[in-house]
Tab-separated table of C-alpha atoms in Angstrom:
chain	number	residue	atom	x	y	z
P	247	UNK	CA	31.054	13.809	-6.993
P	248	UNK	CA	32.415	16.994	-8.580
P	249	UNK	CA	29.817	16.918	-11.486
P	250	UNK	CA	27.029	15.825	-9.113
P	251	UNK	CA	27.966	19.408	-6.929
P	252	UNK	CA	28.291	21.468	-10.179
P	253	UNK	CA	24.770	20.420	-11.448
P	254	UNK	CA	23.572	21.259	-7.280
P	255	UNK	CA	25.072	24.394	-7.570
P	256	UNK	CA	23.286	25.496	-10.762
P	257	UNK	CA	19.993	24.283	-9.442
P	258	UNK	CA	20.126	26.818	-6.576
P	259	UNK	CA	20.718	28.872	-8.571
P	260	UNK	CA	17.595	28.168	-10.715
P	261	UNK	CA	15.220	27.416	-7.209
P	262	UNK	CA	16.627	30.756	-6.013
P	263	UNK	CA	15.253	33.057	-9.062
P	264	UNK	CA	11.579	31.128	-8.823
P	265	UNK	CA	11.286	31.979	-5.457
P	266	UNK	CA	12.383	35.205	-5.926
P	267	UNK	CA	10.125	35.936	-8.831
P	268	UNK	CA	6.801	37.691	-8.060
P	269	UNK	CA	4.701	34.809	-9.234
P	270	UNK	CA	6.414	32.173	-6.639
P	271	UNK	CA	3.395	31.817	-4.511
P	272	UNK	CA	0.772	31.755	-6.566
P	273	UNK	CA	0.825	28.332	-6.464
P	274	UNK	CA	1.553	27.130	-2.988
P	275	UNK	CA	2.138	23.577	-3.695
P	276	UNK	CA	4.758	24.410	-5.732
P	277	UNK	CA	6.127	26.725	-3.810
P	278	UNK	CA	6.057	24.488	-0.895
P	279	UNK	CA	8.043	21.742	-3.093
P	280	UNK	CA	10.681	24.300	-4.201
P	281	UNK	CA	11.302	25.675	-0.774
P	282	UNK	CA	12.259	22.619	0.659
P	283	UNK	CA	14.382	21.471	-2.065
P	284	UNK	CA	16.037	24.668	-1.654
P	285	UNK	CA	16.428	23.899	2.106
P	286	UNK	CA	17.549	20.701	1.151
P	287	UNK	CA	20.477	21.704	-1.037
P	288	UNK	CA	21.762	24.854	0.250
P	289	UNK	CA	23.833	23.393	2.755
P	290	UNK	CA	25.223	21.168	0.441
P	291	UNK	CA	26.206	23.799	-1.778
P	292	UNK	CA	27.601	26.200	1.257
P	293	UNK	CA	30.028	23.188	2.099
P	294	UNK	CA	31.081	23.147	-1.546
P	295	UNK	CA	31.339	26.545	-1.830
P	296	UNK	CA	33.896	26.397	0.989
P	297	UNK	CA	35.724	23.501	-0.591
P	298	UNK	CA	36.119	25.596	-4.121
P	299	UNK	CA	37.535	28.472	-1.743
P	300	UNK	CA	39.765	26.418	0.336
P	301	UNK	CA	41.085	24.424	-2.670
P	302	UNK	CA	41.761	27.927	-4.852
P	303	UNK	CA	43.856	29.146	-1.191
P	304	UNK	CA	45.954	25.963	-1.574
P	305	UNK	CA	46.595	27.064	-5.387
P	306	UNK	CA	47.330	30.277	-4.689
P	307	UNK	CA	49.540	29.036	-1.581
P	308	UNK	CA	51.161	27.020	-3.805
P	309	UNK	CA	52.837	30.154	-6.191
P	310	UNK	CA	54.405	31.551	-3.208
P	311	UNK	CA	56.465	28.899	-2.599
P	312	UNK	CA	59.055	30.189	-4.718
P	313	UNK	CA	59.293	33.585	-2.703
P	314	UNK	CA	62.120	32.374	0.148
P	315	UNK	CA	60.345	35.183	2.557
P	316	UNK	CA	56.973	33.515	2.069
P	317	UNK	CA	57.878	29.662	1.813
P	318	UNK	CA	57.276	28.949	5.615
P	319	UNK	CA	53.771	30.594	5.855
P	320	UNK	CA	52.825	29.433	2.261
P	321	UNK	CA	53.349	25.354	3.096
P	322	UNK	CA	51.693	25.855	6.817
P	323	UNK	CA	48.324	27.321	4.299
P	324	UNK	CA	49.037	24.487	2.237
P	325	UNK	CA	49.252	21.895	5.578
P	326	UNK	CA	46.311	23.377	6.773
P	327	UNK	CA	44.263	23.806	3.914
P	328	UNK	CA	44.406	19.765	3.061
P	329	UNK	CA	43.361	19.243	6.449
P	330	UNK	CA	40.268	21.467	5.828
P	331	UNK	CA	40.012	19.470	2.395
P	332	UNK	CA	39.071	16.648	3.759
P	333	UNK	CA	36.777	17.367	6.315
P	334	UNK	CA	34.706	18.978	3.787
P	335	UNK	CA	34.689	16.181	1.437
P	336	UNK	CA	33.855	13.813	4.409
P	337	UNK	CA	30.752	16.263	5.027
P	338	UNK	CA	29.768	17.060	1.028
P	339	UNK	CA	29.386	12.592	0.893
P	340	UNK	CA	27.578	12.275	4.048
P	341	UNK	CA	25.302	15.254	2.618
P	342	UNK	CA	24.914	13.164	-1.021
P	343	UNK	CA	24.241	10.007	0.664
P	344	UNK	CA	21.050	8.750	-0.563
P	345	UNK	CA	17.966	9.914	1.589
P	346	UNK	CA	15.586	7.611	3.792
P	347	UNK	CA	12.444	9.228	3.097
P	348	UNK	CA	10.497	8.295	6.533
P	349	UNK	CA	13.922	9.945	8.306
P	350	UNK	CA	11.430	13.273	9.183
P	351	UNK	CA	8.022	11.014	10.103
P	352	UNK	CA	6.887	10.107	13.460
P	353	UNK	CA	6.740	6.566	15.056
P	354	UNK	CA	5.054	4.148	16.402
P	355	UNK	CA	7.420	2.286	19.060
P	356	UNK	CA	6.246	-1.083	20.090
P	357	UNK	CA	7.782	-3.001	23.184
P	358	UNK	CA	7.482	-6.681	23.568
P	359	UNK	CA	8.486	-8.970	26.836
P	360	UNK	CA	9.976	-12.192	25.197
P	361	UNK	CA	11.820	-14.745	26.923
P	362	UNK	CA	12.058	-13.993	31.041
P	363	UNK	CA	8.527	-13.150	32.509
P	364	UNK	CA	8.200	-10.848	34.928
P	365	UNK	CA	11.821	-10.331	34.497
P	366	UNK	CA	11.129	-9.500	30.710
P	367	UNK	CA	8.249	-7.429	31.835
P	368	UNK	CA	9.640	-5.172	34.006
P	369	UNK	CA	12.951	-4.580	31.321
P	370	UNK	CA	10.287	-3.880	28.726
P	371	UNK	CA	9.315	-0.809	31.165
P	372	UNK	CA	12.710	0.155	31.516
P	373	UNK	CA	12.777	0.088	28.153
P	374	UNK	CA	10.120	2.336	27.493
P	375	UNK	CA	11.422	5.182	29.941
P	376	UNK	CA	14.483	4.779	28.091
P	377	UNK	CA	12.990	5.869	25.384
P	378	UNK	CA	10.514	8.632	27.250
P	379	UNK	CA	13.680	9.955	28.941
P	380	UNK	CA	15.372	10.573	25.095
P	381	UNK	CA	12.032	12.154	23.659
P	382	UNK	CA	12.034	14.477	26.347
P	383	UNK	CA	15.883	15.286	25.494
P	384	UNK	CA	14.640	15.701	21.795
P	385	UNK	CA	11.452	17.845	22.892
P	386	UNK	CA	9.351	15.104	21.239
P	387	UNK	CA	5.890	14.140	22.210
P	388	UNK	CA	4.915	10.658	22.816
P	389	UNK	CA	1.450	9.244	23.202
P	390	UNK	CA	0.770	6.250	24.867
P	391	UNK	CA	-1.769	3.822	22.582
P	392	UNK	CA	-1.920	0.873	23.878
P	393	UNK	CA	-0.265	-0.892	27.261
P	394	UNK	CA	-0.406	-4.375	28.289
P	395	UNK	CA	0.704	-4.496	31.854
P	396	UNK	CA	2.305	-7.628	33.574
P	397	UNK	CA	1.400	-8.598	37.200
P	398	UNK	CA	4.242	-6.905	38.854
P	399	UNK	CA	3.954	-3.990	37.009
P	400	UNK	CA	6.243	-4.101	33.755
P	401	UNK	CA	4.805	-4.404	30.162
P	402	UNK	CA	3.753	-7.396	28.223
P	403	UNK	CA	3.003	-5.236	25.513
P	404	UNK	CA	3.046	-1.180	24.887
P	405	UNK	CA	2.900	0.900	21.863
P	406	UNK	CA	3.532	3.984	21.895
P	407	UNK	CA	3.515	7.354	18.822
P	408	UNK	CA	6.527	9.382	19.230
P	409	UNK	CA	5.752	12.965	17.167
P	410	UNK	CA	8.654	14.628	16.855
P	411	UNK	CA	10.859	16.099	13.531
P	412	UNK	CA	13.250	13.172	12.544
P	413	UNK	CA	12.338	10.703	14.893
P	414	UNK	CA	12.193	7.852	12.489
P	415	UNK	CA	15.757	8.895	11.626
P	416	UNK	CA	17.152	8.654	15.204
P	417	UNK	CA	15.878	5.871	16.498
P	418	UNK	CA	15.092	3.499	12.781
P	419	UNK	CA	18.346	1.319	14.701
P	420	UNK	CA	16.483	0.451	17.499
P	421	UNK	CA	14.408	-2.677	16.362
P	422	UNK	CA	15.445	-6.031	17.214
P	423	UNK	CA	15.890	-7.629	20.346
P	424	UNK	CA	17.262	-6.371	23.384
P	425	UNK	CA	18.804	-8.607	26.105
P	426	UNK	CA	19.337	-7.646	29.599
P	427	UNK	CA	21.685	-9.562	32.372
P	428	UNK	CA	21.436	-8.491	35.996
P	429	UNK	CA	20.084	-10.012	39.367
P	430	UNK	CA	16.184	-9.016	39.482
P	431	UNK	CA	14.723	-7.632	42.669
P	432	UNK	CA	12.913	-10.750	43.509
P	433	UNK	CA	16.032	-13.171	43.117
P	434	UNK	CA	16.871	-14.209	46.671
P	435	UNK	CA	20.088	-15.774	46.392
P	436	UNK	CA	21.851	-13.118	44.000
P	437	UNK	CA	21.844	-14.806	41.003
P	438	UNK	CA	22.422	-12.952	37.168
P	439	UNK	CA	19.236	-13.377	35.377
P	440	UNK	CA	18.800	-13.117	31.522
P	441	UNK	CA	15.792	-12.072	29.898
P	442	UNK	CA	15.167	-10.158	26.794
P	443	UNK	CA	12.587	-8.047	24.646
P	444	UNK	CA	11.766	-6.817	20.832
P	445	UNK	CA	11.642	-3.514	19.595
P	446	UNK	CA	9.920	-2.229	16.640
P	447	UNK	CA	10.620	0.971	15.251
P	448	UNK	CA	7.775	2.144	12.542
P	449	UNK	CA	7.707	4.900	10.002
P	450	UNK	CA	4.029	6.659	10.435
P	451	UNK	CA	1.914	6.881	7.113
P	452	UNK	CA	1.855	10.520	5.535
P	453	UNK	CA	-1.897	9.325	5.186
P	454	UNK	CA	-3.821	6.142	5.408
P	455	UNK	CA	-4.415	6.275	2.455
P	456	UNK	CA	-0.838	6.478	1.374
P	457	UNK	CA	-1.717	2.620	1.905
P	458	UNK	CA	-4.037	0.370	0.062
P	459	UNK	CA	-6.121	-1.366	2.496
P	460	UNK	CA	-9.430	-3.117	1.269
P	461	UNK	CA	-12.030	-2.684	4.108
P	462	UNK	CA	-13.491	-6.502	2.503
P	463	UNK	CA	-9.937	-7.346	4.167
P	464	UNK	CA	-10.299	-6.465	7.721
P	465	UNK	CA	-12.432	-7.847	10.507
P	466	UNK	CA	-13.488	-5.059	13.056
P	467	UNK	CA	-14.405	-6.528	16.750
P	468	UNK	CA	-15.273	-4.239	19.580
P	469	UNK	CA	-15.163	-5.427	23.365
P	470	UNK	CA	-15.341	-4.177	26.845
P	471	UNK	CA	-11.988	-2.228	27.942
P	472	UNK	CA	-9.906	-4.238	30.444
P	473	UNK	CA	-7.628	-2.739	33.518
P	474	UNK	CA	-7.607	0.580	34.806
P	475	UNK	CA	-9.745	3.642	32.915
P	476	UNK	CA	-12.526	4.254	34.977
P	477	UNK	CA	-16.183	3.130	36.188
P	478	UNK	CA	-17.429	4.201	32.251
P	479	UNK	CA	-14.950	2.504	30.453
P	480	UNK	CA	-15.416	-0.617	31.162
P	481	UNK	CA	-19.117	-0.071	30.962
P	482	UNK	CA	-18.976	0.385	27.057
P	483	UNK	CA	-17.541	-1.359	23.867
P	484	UNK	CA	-15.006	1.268	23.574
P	485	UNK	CA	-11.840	-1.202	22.998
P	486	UNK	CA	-11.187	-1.900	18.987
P	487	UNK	CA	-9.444	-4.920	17.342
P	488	UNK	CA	-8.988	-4.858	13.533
P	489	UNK	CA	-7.593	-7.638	12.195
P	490	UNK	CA	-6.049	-7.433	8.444
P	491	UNK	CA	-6.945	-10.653	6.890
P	492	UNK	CA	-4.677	-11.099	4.063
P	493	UNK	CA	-1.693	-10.404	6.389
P	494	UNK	CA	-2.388	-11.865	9.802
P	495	UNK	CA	-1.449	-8.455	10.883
P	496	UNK	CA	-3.788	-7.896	14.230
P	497	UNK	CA	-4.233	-4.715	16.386
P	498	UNK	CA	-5.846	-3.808	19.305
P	499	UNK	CA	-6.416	-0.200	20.810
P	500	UNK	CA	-8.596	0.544	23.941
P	501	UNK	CA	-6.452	3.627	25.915
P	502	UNK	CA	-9.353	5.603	25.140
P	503	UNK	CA	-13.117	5.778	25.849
P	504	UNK	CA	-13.963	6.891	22.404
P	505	UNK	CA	-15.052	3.777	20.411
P	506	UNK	CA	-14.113	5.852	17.295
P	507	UNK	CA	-10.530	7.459	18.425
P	508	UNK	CA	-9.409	4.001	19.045
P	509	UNK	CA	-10.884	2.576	15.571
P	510	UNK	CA	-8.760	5.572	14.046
P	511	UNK	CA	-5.700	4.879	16.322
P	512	UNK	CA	-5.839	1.057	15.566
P	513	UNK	CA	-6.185	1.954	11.797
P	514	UNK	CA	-2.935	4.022	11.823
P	515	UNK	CA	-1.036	1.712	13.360
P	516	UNK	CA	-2.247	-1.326	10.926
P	517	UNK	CA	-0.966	1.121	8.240
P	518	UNK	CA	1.721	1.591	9.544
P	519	UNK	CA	2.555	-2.100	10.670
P	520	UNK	CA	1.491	-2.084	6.620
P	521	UNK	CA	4.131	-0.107	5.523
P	522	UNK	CA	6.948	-1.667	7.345
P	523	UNK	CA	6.316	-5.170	5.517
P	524	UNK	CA	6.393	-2.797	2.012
P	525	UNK	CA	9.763	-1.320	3.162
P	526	UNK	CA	11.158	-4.666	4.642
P	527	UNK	CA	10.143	-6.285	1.071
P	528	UNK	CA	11.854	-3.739	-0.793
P	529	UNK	CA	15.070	-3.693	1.460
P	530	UNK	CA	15.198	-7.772	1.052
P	531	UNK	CA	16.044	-7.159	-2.717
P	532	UNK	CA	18.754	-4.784	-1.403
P	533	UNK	CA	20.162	-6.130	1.568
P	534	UNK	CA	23.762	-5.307	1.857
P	535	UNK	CA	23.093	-1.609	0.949
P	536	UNK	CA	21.416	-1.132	5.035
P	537	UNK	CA	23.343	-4.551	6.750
P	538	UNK	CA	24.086	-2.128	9.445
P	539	UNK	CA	20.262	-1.461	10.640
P	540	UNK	CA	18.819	-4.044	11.695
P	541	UNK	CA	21.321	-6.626	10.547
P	542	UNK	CA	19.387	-9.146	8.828
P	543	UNK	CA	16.009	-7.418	9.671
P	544	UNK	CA	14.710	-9.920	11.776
P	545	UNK	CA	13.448	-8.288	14.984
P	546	UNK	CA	14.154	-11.285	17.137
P	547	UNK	CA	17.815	-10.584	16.646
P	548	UNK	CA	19.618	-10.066	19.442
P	549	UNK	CA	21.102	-6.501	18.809
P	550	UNK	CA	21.832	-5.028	21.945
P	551	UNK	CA	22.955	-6.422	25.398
P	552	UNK	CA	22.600	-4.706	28.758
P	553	UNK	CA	24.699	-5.907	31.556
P	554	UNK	CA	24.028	-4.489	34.775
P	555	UNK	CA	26.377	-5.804	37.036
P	556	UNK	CA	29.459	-4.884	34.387
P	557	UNK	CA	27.937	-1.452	33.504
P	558	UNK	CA	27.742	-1.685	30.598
P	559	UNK	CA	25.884	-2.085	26.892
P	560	UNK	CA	27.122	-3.999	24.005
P	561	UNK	CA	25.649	-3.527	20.642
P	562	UNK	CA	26.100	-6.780	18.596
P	563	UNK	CA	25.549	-5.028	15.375
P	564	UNK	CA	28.874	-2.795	15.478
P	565	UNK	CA	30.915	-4.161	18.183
P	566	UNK	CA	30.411	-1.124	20.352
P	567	UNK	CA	30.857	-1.505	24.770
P	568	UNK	CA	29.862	1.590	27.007
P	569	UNK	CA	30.370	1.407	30.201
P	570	UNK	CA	27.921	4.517	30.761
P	571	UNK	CA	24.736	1.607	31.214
P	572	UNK	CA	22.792	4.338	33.896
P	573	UNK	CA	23.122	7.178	31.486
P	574	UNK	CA	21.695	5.695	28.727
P	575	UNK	CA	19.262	4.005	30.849
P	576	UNK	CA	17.839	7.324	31.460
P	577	UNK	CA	17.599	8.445	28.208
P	578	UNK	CA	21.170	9.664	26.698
P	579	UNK	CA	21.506	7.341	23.537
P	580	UNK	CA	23.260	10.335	21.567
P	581	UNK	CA	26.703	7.861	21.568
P	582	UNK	CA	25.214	4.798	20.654
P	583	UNK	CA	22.823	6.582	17.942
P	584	UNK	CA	25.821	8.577	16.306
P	585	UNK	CA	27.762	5.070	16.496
P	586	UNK	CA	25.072	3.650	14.535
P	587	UNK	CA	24.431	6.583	11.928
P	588	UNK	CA	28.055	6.526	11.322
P	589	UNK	CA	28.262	2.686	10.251
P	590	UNK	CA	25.535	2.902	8.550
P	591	UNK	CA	26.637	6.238	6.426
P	592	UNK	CA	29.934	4.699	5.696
P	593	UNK	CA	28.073	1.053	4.364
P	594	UNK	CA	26.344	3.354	1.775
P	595	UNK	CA	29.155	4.857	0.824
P	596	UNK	CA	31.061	1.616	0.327
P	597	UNK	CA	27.927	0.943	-1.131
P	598	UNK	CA	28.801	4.004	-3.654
P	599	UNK	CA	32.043	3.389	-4.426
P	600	UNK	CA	31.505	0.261	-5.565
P	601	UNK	CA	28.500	1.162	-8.359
């Protein structure tokens, strides 16, 4: 790790004379690269630079121990400073973990009712706010693309962009499946009901065409909108279904009236969809490094459980219980996240240690 922050430290130094120079933004693209390494690995080298300090304190602390009059306050600096020692070396390896590089993209979030009906339907809502509620804490945006709504009102189906910095990297934990226990509004007799849902969590594409995808491979339908949207829209074609042929991989859009804004939505999203295969391909050949995400990667997993009569949520994947179930509910998954992010940091760094 030492040689790793020496050879950090040096390239600063290096990024900090080209953007100094006069010529630095001559080329922007360049310039653009370089600044965000630098904002990448200054804080790295700040922490270090406070490690070097706090380590030559304990050194010097260390030659007054023979002074009688200064042997008391030299071995509290000493105490004190190994304290401080390892905190910063806990933060300098979280800093040179490896980097996800969708952590700073935007998602798409799609909600699924699975086992339960209405039940299922009306958690998949709840669901969904959850999530709203958390954006708003975040000051994210989220757009609404498509919604399949159930009879009483839940969601079959609703996908959803959430635009906001690091959103993949907050919420990339949250696919699988949810479960929920409690007594539904309809139940008569008081009885627990269990139901659950899927979540899928999916990195954006910088660009379509950051992904291959042969238009000979897709099959482009357009239809007549369904539900609410107006007199007009359901007087038009507006609603889009691509289907990617070599994949299965199907997607509908019709939120909007534009024929062509929901064509572009739909074609995101099949990127995107795209994409996640790629990654979950690529992650296969390297399971154990991320066993804490997703665990096996299987959305239908059962990841999380939601009792409402106890109060509490459960996630399967770390063995964590909160009984805090109508905070989170409205949108404060800072615990559980952190939880998460912390499991997962320490399996790479297992991961580390053992290359």
């Amino acid at each position: 790790m030492q040689n790793k922050l020496e050879l950090l430290q040096n390239r600063l130094h290096e990024l900090n004379e080209e953007l100094s120079s006069e010529n630095a933004t001559k080329d922007m693209e360049r310039y653009k690269k370089i600044s965000k390494e630098h904002a990448e690995i200054n804080p790295v080298v700040d922490i270090y630079k406070d490690f070097l300090k706090k380590t030559q304190d304990i050194d010097d602390a260390k030659e007054m121990l023979s002074d009688p009059e200064m042997k008391v306050f030299a071995q509290e600096e000493i105490d004190n400073g190994k304290e401080e020692i390892i905190n910063l070396e806990k933060k300098l390896q979280a800093l040179l973990l490896p980097k996800d590089p969708n952590d700073d993209k935007n998602i798409f979030l799609e909600i699924r009712a699975g086992a339960g009906g209405d039940e299922s339907a009306l958690f998949a809502a709840d669901i969904f706010r959850m999530y709203s509620r958390f954006a708003e804490r975040m000051r994210w945006q989220i757009e609404i693309i498509s919604s399949n709504e159930s009879e009483v009102g839940g969601f079959k189906e609703i996908i959803a962009k959430v635009i906001g910095q690091g959103a993949y990297s907050k919420l990339k934990f949250e696919s699988g499946g949810h479960r929920v226990q409690r007594v539904p509004d309809t139940e008569t007799q008081g009885r627990i009901h269990t139901s659950a849902i899927t979540v899928a969590i999916l990195p954006e594409a910088d660009e379509i065409s950051d992904v291959h995808i042969n238009p000979a491979d897709l099959r482009i339908d357009t239809y007549r909108a369904s539900g609410a949207g107006g007199q007009h829209i359901n007087k038009t074609d507006s609603a889009v279904r691509i289907t990617h042929l070599p994949s299965g991989i199907v997607v509908e859009c019709q939120d909007d009236r534009s024929q062509h804004r929901n064509k572009a939505q739909a074609m995101s999203i099949l990127a995107a969809r795209i994409k996640d295969n790629q990654i979950k391909e690529q992650e296969s050949q390297r399971a154990s490094e991320r066993k804490s995400l997703i665990g096996s990667g299987d959305r239908s997993e059962r990841i999380r459980t939601y009792n409402f009569p106890q109060g509490r949520i459960t996630d399967h994947r770390i063995n964590l219980t909160l009984y805090k179930i109508d905070f989170i509910m409205d949108g404060d998954l800072v615990e559980l996240i952190d939880a998460l992010t912390a499991e997962h940091q320490a399996d790479l760094l297992a991961q580390l240690d053992s290359d």
